[in-house]
mmCIF file of C-alpha atoms in Angstrom:
data_model
loop_
_atom_site.group_PDB
_atom_site.id
_atom_site.type_symbol
_atom_site.label_atom_id
_atom_site.label_comp_id
_atom_site.label_asym_id
_atom_site.label_seq_id
_atom_site.Cartn_x
_atom_site.Cartn_y
_atom_site.Cartn_z
ATOM 1 C CA MET A 23 105.102 75.817 78.056
ATOM 2 C CA GLU A 24 104.305 79.576 77.847
ATOM 3 C CA SER A 25 102.712 80.731 80.526
ATOM 4 C CA ASP A 26 104.051 83.410 83.033
ATOM 5 C CA ILE A 27 102.110 82.539 86.187
ATOM 6 C CA VAL A 28 101.387 79.089 87.526
ATOM 7 C CA ILE A 29 98.572 78.706 90.240
ATOM 8 C CA GLU A 30 97.991 75.553 91.208
ATOM 9 C CA SER A 31 96.113 73.692 94.777
ATOM 10 C CA PHE A 32 97.120 70.013 93.986
ATOM 11 C CA GLU A 33 98.794 68.184 97.499
ATOM 12 C CA PRO A 34 102.413 69.041 98.207
ATOM 13 C CA GLY A 35 104.426 66.311 96.121
ATOM 14 C CA HIS A 36 101.604 66.505 93.605
ATOM 15 C CA LEU A 37 102.942 68.007 90.403
ATOM 16 C CA ASP A 38 106.599 66.573 90.875
ATOM 17 C CA GLY A 39 104.644 62.958 90.819
ATOM 18 C CA ILE A 40 103.803 63.681 87.168
ATOM 19 C CA GLY A 41 106.528 65.183 86.160
ATOM 20 C CA LEU A 42 106.030 68.758 86.057
ATOM 21 C CA GLY A 43 107.293 70.024 89.592
ATOM 22 C CA TYR A 44 109.382 74.034 89.885
ATOM 23 C CA LYS A 45 112.228 71.941 89.191
ATOM 24 C CA THR A 46 110.281 70.903 85.663
ATOM 25 C CA MET A 47 108.575 73.873 85.350
ATOM 26 C CA CYS A 48 111.807 76.190 85.456
ATOM 27 C CA ARG A 49 113.585 74.162 82.282
ATOM 28 C CA LEU A 50 110.604 74.586 80.375
ATOM 29 C CA ARG A 51 109.787 78.138 81.114
ATOM 30 C CA PRO A 52 113.094 80.100 82.481
ATOM 31 C CA GLY A 53 111.880 82.664 84.996
ATOM 32 C CA ILE A 54 108.339 81.013 85.743
ATOM 33 C CA VAL A 55 106.285 81.974 88.778
ATOM 34 C CA LEU A 56 104.513 79.326 90.464
ATOM 35 C CA THR A 57 101.731 79.662 93.205
ATOM 36 C CA SER A 58 101.119 76.912 95.561
ATOM 37 C CA ILE A 59 98.292 77.085 97.688
ATOM 38 C CA THR A 60 97.384 74.616 100.289
ATOM 39 C CA PRO A 61 95.809 74.592 103.474
ATOM 40 C CA PHE A 62 99.318 73.917 105.596
ATOM 41 C CA GLY A 63 101.941 74.510 102.985
ATOM 42 C CA GLN A 64 104.660 72.368 101.333
ATOM 43 C CA THR A 65 106.601 71.635 104.253
ATOM 44 C CA GLY A 66 105.973 71.202 107.815
ATOM 45 C CA PRO A 67 104.873 68.597 110.854
ATOM 46 C CA TYR A 68 101.383 69.058 109.953
ATOM 47 C CA VAL A 69 102.232 68.095 106.159
ATOM 48 C CA GLU A 70 104.353 64.823 107.234
ATOM 49 C CA ALA A 71 101.920 63.877 109.769
ATOM 50 C CA GLY A 72 98.818 63.831 106.190
ATOM 51 C CA TYR A 73 97.121 65.922 106.920
ATOM 52 C CA ARG A 74 94.485 67.605 104.855
ATOM 53 C CA GLY A 75 92.664 70.561 105.325
ATOM 54 C CA SER A 76 89.529 72.724 104.219
ATOM 55 C CA ASP A 77 87.716 75.437 104.340
ATOM 56 C CA ILE A 78 86.027 74.955 107.806
ATOM 57 C CA VAL A 79 90.213 73.115 109.002
ATOM 58 C CA THR A 80 91.783 76.116 108.365
ATOM 59 C CA TYR A 81 89.510 78.666 110.211
ATOM 60 C CA ALA A 82 88.743 76.787 113.649
ATOM 61 C CA MET A 83 92.533 75.884 113.362
ATOM 62 C CA GLY A 84 93.963 79.791 112.816
ATOM 63 C CA GLY A 85 90.905 81.533 112.111
ATOM 64 C CA PRO A 86 88.668 83.305 114.828
ATOM 65 C CA MET A 87 85.771 80.303 114.825
ATOM 66 C CA TRP A 88 85.914 80.091 118.744
ATOM 67 C CA GLY A 89 83.586 83.540 118.851
ATOM 68 C CA THR A 90 81.246 83.092 115.550
ATOM 69 C CA GLY A 91 78.142 81.692 116.245
ATOM 70 C CA ILE A 92 75.951 81.559 119.141
ATOM 71 C CA ASP A 93 76.742 80.604 122.799
ATOM 72 C CA GLU A 94 73.578 78.086 122.954
ATOM 73 C CA ARG A 95 75.233 76.536 119.947
ATOM 74 C CA GLU A 96 79.342 75.209 118.965
ATOM 75 C CA PRO A 97 81.077 77.299 117.653
ATOM 76 C CA VAL A 98 80.402 77.808 113.755
ATOM 77 C CA LYS A 99 82.424 78.953 110.596
ATOM 78 C CA LEU A 100 80.888 81.781 108.511
ATOM 79 C CA SER A 101 79.359 81.309 105.691
ATOM 80 C CA GLY A 102 80.836 80.962 101.677
ATOM 81 C CA ASP A 103 84.687 80.382 101.575
ATOM 82 C CA VAL A 104 86.005 83.078 103.636
ATOM 83 C CA THR A 105 89.100 81.559 104.236
ATOM 84 C CA SER A 106 89.643 80.657 100.517
ATOM 85 C CA TYR A 107 88.779 84.728 99.421
ATOM 86 C CA GLN A 108 91.684 86.263 102.533
ATOM 87 C CA VAL A 109 94.350 83.539 101.040
ATOM 88 C CA GLY A 110 93.618 83.645 97.541
ATOM 89 C CA ASN A 111 94.053 87.882 98.666
ATOM 90 C CA LEU A 112 97.461 87.685 100.673
ATOM 91 C CA ALA A 113 98.537 85.493 97.839
ATOM 92 C CA ALA A 114 97.960 87.847 94.699
ATOM 93 C CA VAL A 115 100.562 90.605 96.063
ATOM 94 C CA PRO A 116 103.566 88.058 96.800
ATOM 95 C CA THR A 117 103.066 86.283 93.148
ATOM 96 C CA LEU A 118 102.438 89.841 90.982
ATOM 97 C CA ALA A 119 106.080 90.540 92.979
ATOM 98 C CA ALA A 120 108.162 87.336 92.191
ATOM 99 C CA TYR A 121 106.405 87.833 88.283
ATOM 100 C CA LEU A 122 107.579 92.163 88.205
ATOM 101 C CA ILE A 123 110.974 90.105 89.973
ATOM 102 C CA SER A 124 110.833 87.181 87.061
ATOM 103 C CA ARG A 125 110.413 90.293 84.348
ATOM 104 C CA ARG A 126 113.346 92.101 85.400
ATOM 105 C CA SER A 127 116.347 89.788 86.636
ATOM 106 C CA GLY A 128 115.069 86.381 85.141
ATOM 107 C CA ARG A 129 115.131 84.300 88.067
ATOM 108 C CA PRO A 130 112.512 82.108 89.068
ATOM 109 C CA ALA A 131 109.951 82.033 91.833
ATOM 110 C CA HIS A 132 108.040 79.255 94.295
ATOM 111 C CA VAL A 133 105.480 81.169 96.025
ATOM 112 C CA ASP A 134 104.497 78.473 99.394
ATOM 113 C CA VAL A 135 101.246 79.538 100.890
ATOM 114 C CA SER A 136 99.438 78.308 103.607
ATOM 115 C CA ALA A 137 96.020 78.868 104.135
ATOM 116 C CA PHE A 138 96.246 78.117 108.201
ATOM 117 C CA GLU A 139 99.223 80.603 108.474
ATOM 118 C CA ALA A 140 97.112 83.247 106.395
ATOM 119 C CA GLN A 141 94.496 82.457 109.176
ATOM 120 C CA ALA A 142 96.398 82.317 112.108
ATOM 121 C CA GLY A 143 97.512 85.996 111.076
ATOM 122 C CA THR A 144 94.825 87.769 109.192
ATOM 123 C CA ILE A 145 93.086 91.070 110.615
ATOM 124 C CA ASP A 146 90.066 89.926 110.647
ATOM 125 C CA ARG A 147 89.114 89.400 114.192
ATOM 126 C CA ARG A 148 91.938 86.993 115.129
ATOM 127 C CA SER A 149 94.790 89.966 116.039
ATOM 128 C CA SER A 150 91.845 91.938 118.013
ATOM 129 C CA TYR A 151 90.866 88.382 119.192
ATOM 130 C CA LEU A 152 94.726 87.400 120.433
ATOM 131 C CA ILE A 153 95.111 90.792 121.686
ATOM 132 C CA TYR A 154 92.212 90.576 123.859
ATOM 133 C CA GLN A 155 93.366 87.693 125.308
ATOM 134 C CA ALA A 156 96.193 88.707 125.930
ATOM 135 C CA TYR A 157 95.416 91.515 127.998
ATOM 136 C CA THR A 158 92.617 90.174 129.153
ATOM 137 C CA GLY A 159 93.535 86.352 130.053
ATOM 138 C CA THR A 160 89.813 85.233 128.591
ATOM 139 C CA ASP A 161 88.945 83.803 125.474
ATOM 140 C CA VAL A 162 86.327 86.017 123.140
ATOM 141 C CA ALA A 163 82.764 84.782 124.072
ATOM 142 C CA ARG A 164 80.534 83.646 121.067
ATOM 143 C CA GLU A 165 77.442 86.061 121.729
ATOM 144 C CA PRO A 166 73.854 84.710 123.420
ATOM 145 C CA ARG A 167 71.020 84.421 120.839
ATOM 146 C CA GLN A 168 69.701 87.831 120.046
ATOM 147 C CA PRO A 169 65.789 88.392 121.499
ATOM 148 C CA GLN A 170 63.425 89.058 119.375
ATOM 149 C CA ARG A 171 63.376 92.686 118.101
ATOM 150 C CA ALA A 172 61.207 94.922 116.588
ATOM 151 C CA SER A 173 63.226 96.239 114.558
ATOM 152 C CA PRO A 174 63.947 93.252 112.450
ATOM 153 C CA VAL A 175 67.307 91.884 111.455
ATOM 154 C CA GLY A 176 68.498 89.233 108.923
ATOM 155 C CA PHE A 177 67.472 86.733 106.681
ATOM 156 C CA TYR A 178 64.083 86.608 106.205
ATOM 157 C CA PRO A 179 62.089 83.774 103.577
ATOM 158 C CA VAL A 180 60.569 85.181 100.195
ATOM 159 C CA THR A 181 58.741 83.518 97.694
ATOM 160 C CA ASP A 182 61.889 82.633 95.788
ATOM 161 C CA GLY A 183 64.683 82.174 98.036
ATOM 162 C CA TRP A 184 65.931 84.724 100.889
ATOM 163 C CA ALA A 185 66.137 88.782 101.290
ATOM 164 C CA LEU A 186 68.480 90.325 104.188
ATOM 165 C CA VAL A 187 65.903 92.426 106.238
ATOM 166 C CA PHE A 188 68.073 95.206 108.171
ATOM 167 C CA THR A 189 66.283 97.922 110.437
ATOM 168 C CA LEU A 190 68.702 100.581 112.321
ATOM 169 C CA PRO A 191 65.762 101.478 114.846
ATOM 170 C CA THR A 192 65.873 105.310 113.386
ATOM 171 C CA TRP A 193 64.176 103.322 110.057
ATOM 172 C CA ALA A 194 61.401 102.041 111.783
ATOM 173 C CA PRO A 195 59.510 105.153 110.567
ATOM 174 C CA ARG A 196 60.890 103.410 107.115
ATOM 175 C CA MET A 197 59.870 99.540 107.849
ATOM 176 C CA VAL A 198 56.243 101.139 109.189
ATOM 177 C CA GLN A 199 55.962 103.150 105.763
ATOM 178 C CA THR A 200 56.247 100.524 103.766
ATOM 179 C CA LEU A 201 54.233 97.518 105.565
ATOM 180 C CA SER A 202 51.599 100.733 106.266
ATOM 181 C CA ALA A 203 51.524 100.872 102.375
ATOM 182 C CA ALA A 204 50.994 97.154 101.641
ATOM 183 C CA GLY A 205 48.154 97.671 104.548
ATOM 184 C CA LEU A 206 49.558 95.919 107.082
ATOM 185 C CA GLY A 207 49.923 96.526 110.577
ATOM 186 C CA LEU A 208 46.925 99.066 110.638
ATOM 187 C CA GLY A 209 45.513 97.681 113.742
ATOM 188 C CA ASP A 210 47.217 94.383 115.083
ATOM 189 C CA GLY A 211 47.593 95.867 118.850
ATOM 190 C CA GLU A 212 45.057 93.732 121.230
ATOM 191 C CA ASP A 213 43.732 97.377 121.522
ATOM 192 C CA GLY A 214 43.644 97.709 118.137
ATOM 193 C CA SER A 215 46.847 99.943 117.876
ATOM 194 C CA SER A 216 48.775 100.607 114.227
ATOM 195 C CA LEU A 217 52.185 99.810 114.028
ATOM 196 C CA ALA A 218 52.063 103.655 113.015
ATOM 197 C CA GLU A 219 50.568 104.774 116.742
ATOM 198 C CA ARG A 220 52.918 102.221 118.769
ATOM 199 C CA PHE A 221 56.281 103.320 117.329
ATOM 200 C CA ALA A 222 55.262 107.194 117.825
ATOM 201 C CA SER A 223 55.584 106.728 121.197
ATOM 202 C CA PRO A 224 59.709 107.231 122.229
ATOM 203 C CA ARG A 225 59.129 103.956 124.885
ATOM 204 C CA TRP A 226 58.568 101.667 121.764
ATOM 205 C CA VAL A 227 61.855 100.314 122.684
ATOM 206 C CA PHE A 228 60.738 98.714 125.663
ATOM 207 C CA ASP A 229 56.870 97.961 124.087
ATOM 208 C CA PRO A 230 56.915 94.142 124.748
ATOM 209 C CA ASP A 231 54.270 93.446 122.239
ATOM 210 C CA LEU A 232 55.372 95.106 119.456
ATOM 211 C CA PRO A 233 57.630 92.649 118.056
ATOM 212 C CA ASP A 234 54.771 90.263 118.125
ATOM 213 C CA MET A 235 52.987 93.022 116.150
ATOM 214 C CA VAL A 236 55.721 93.116 114.085
ATOM 215 C CA GLU A 237 56.454 89.921 112.291
ATOM 216 C CA THR A 238 52.657 89.612 112.301
ATOM 217 C CA ALA A 239 52.814 91.817 109.524
ATOM 218 C CA LEU A 240 55.982 91.064 108.435
ATOM 219 C CA TYR A 241 55.961 87.616 107.451
ATOM 220 C CA PRO A 242 53.003 88.300 105.213
ATOM 221 C CA TRP A 243 54.156 90.999 103.631
ATOM 222 C CA LEU A 244 57.207 89.141 102.522
ATOM 223 C CA PHE A 245 55.625 86.183 101.147
ATOM 224 C CA SER A 246 53.668 88.424 98.495
ATOM 225 C CA HIS A 247 57.005 89.018 97.186
ATOM 226 C CA SER A 248 59.290 87.835 95.396
ATOM 227 C CA LYS A 249 63.305 88.730 95.901
ATOM 228 C CA ALA A 250 63.057 91.394 93.635
ATOM 229 C CA SER A 251 60.337 93.093 94.225
ATOM 230 C CA VAL A 252 60.641 92.744 97.666
ATOM 231 C CA ALA A 253 63.816 94.823 97.680
ATOM 232 C CA ALA A 254 61.829 97.138 94.892
ATOM 233 C CA ALA A 255 59.328 97.738 97.259
ATOM 234 C CA ALA A 256 61.159 98.858 100.714
ATOM 235 C CA GLN A 257 63.446 100.797 98.713
ATOM 236 C CA VAL A 258 60.582 103.170 97.739
ATOM 237 C CA HIS A 259 60.792 104.102 101.219
ATOM 238 C CA LYS A 260 64.253 103.830 101.763
ATOM 239 C CA TRP A 261 64.329 100.791 103.566
ATOM 240 C CA ALA A 262 66.987 98.584 103.603
ATOM 241 C CA VAL A 263 66.156 95.267 101.933
ATOM 242 C CA THR A 264 67.916 93.791 99.582
ATOM 243 C CA PRO A 265 67.870 90.235 98.345
ATOM 244 C CA LEU A 266 70.141 86.982 98.440
ATOM 245 C CA ASN A 267 71.224 86.482 95.100
ATOM 246 C CA ALA A 268 73.481 83.560 93.335
ATOM 247 C CA PRO A 269 75.836 84.291 91.455
ATOM 248 C CA VAL A 270 73.371 83.662 88.361
ATOM 249 C CA ASP A 271 70.934 86.118 89.945
ATOM 250 C CA VAL A 272 73.884 88.604 89.781
ATOM 251 C CA LEU A 273 74.778 88.637 86.272
ATOM 252 C CA ASP A 274 70.767 88.655 85.331
ATOM 253 C CA ASP A 275 70.786 91.602 88.005
ATOM 254 C CA GLU A 276 69.395 94.818 85.402
ATOM 255 C CA HIS A 277 72.362 96.891 86.789
ATOM 256 C CA PHE A 278 74.404 94.438 84.934
ATOM 257 C CA ARG A 279 72.532 95.968 81.424
ATOM 258 C CA LEU A 280 72.884 99.292 82.130
ATOM 259 C CA PRO A 281 75.690 101.908 81.427
ATOM 260 C CA ARG A 282 78.360 101.748 83.676
ATOM 261 C CA CYS A 283 79.544 105.435 82.990
ATOM 262 C CA VAL A 284 77.768 108.857 81.664
ATOM 263 C CA ARG A 285 77.817 108.830 77.759
ATOM 264 C CA ARG A 286 77.318 112.650 77.799
ATOM 265 C CA ARG A 287 81.011 114.318 76.934
ATOM 266 C CA HIS A 288 82.341 117.757 77.475
ATOM 267 C CA PRO A 289 83.776 119.454 74.685
ATOM 268 C CA SER A 290 87.114 120.214 76.347
ATOM 269 C CA CYS A 291 87.522 116.042 77.474
ATOM 270 C CA ARG A 292 89.007 113.741 74.886
ATOM 271 C CA TRP A 293 88.360 109.825 75.499
ATOM 272 C CA ASP A 294 91.492 107.273 75.230
ATOM 273 C CA ARG A 295 88.613 104.529 74.904
ATOM 274 C CA ASP A 296 85.230 103.467 75.275
ATOM 275 C CA PRO A 297 83.816 104.948 78.601
ATOM 276 C CA ALA A 298 81.267 101.980 78.659
ATOM 277 C CA HIS A 299 84.184 99.766 79.006
ATOM 278 C CA SER A 300 87.315 101.731 80.787
ATOM 279 C CA ALA A 301 89.451 100.548 83.219
ATOM 280 C CA ILE A 302 90.361 101.860 86.040
ATOM 281 C CA SER A 303 93.016 105.059 84.841
ATOM 282 C CA PRO A 304 96.433 103.975 86.168
ATOM 283 C CA ALA A 305 97.839 105.855 89.165
ATOM 284 C CA ARG A 306 100.121 108.178 87.691
ATOM 285 C CA TRP A 307 96.708 109.864 85.378
ATOM 286 C CA LEU A 308 94.479 110.155 88.290
ATOM 287 C CA GLY A 309 95.537 113.038 89.374
ATOM 288 C CA PHE A 310 94.705 114.291 85.617
ATOM 289 C CA ALA A 311 91.704 111.830 85.385
ATOM 290 C CA ILE A 312 90.394 113.690 89.064
ATOM 291 C CA GLY A 313 91.519 117.014 87.878
ATOM 292 C CA CYS A 314 89.657 116.724 84.191
ATOM 293 C CA TRP A 315 86.793 114.820 86.095
ATOM 294 C CA ALA A 316 86.341 118.640 88.235
ATOM 295 C CA ARG A 317 86.601 121.131 85.734
ATOM 296 C CA CYS A 318 83.816 118.584 83.674
ATOM 297 C CA ALA A 319 81.788 118.803 86.419
ATOM 298 C CA GLY A 320 82.194 122.617 87.127
ATOM 299 C CA ALA A 321 81.560 123.509 83.675
ATOM 300 C CA GLY A 322 77.648 121.548 84.455
ATOM 301 C CA THR A 323 78.343 118.556 81.939
ATOM 302 C CA VAL A 324 79.527 115.376 84.205
ATOM 303 C CA ALA A 325 82.044 113.277 82.514
ATOM 304 C CA ARG A 326 83.097 110.242 84.316
ATOM 305 C CA ARG A 327 87.084 108.115 83.739
ATOM 306 C CA ALA A 328 87.926 110.638 81.556
ATOM 307 C CA ARG A 329 91.528 109.886 81.002
ATOM 308 C CA ARG A 330 92.776 114.189 80.051
ATOM 309 C CA CYS A 331 91.042 117.100 79.214
ATOM 310 C CA ASP A 332 93.119 119.305 76.820
ATOM 311 C CA ALA A 333 94.138 121.203 80.059
ATOM 312 C CA CYS A 334 95.375 118.025 81.319
ATOM 313 C CA PRO A 335 99.942 116.938 80.565
ATOM 314 C CA ARG A 336 99.710 115.010 78.011
ATOM 315 C CA ARG A 337 101.875 111.607 78.328
#
C-alpha cells in the first residue's frame, strides 16, 4: 500500500467488512491518514438506527432548507450538490493537517467527517438563521413568489439550453440597447411607445405595462440565440447575460484555449517555469512576486506570475 491519504465514503463498517478497515491500513501503511465522509459519521444514534442520507437529507436536517424556496410551495434544496461541496471543503483541512502531523511524527489518523454536522454548523445562512430565531423567536420564512419585473432576473430558455439574465434596475438601459439593436421593443406599447421611451421616464418602475412589454421583446430575442451567442450579444452592451453551462460546455469554452498568462517579459524578470503552466507561488514568495510585478508594470511591461526579478532576494 503506497497511498499516504485514503478518502472513502462507504457506509460505516464497510471497509472492516472487506478487510480494509483502519487498523488493517495502519499495519499495511504506518502513518496512513484515512478520511471517512458519511452522512452521519461513523458512530452515533443515527448510525445505530441505520439511517441513510443524501445531499437533500443533510441539507434538510442540518442546513437552511426551511428558508429555501418560495412561500407558496414546500421547502426545496439548492441546486447542485451544495452540502457535498461544503463537507468536502470541511474534510480537506483536517485531512491535510493530519497528513502533516503524520509526516512529522509517523502517527496515523482517522478523520471522521459527518455531512449532517457540517451543515448544522455551517456559516452559509445556517448560523445567521439560528441567530435570527434566538433573537426574534420566529423561524426564517421563505419569500413569496416574486412578481413579474421590468428588469428581468433569472434563468431563461434559449435554443440550446438556458441562460442567466441578470438586470439591475440601473442596467435597464443596457437591456434596452441590446433588444433595440435586434429590432425588438421598438413599438410594443399599447400607445405605440418603445421600450426606450418607457424606460426614459424615472417612473418606469411603477409602469404596470412595462413588464409585459419587456417579455414581449425578451423571449423572441432569447429564442433567436444559442447560449454562446446570447451572451456575446448582451455583453456588447455590458448586459449581464451568461450561459448555464454543463461541465463539458465549460471545458469547451474558448476562454480555456486562451493563454492564461501574459507571455511578454520585462528584461529584468526571470521565470522559474513556463508562465502558461505556472502554479500559484508559495506564500513565502508572494511578496517578492508582487514586488516584481509592480516593478515590471511600472516599467511599462506587465509580466504576470513572475517569481522574482534581479532586484528580488534569492532563495
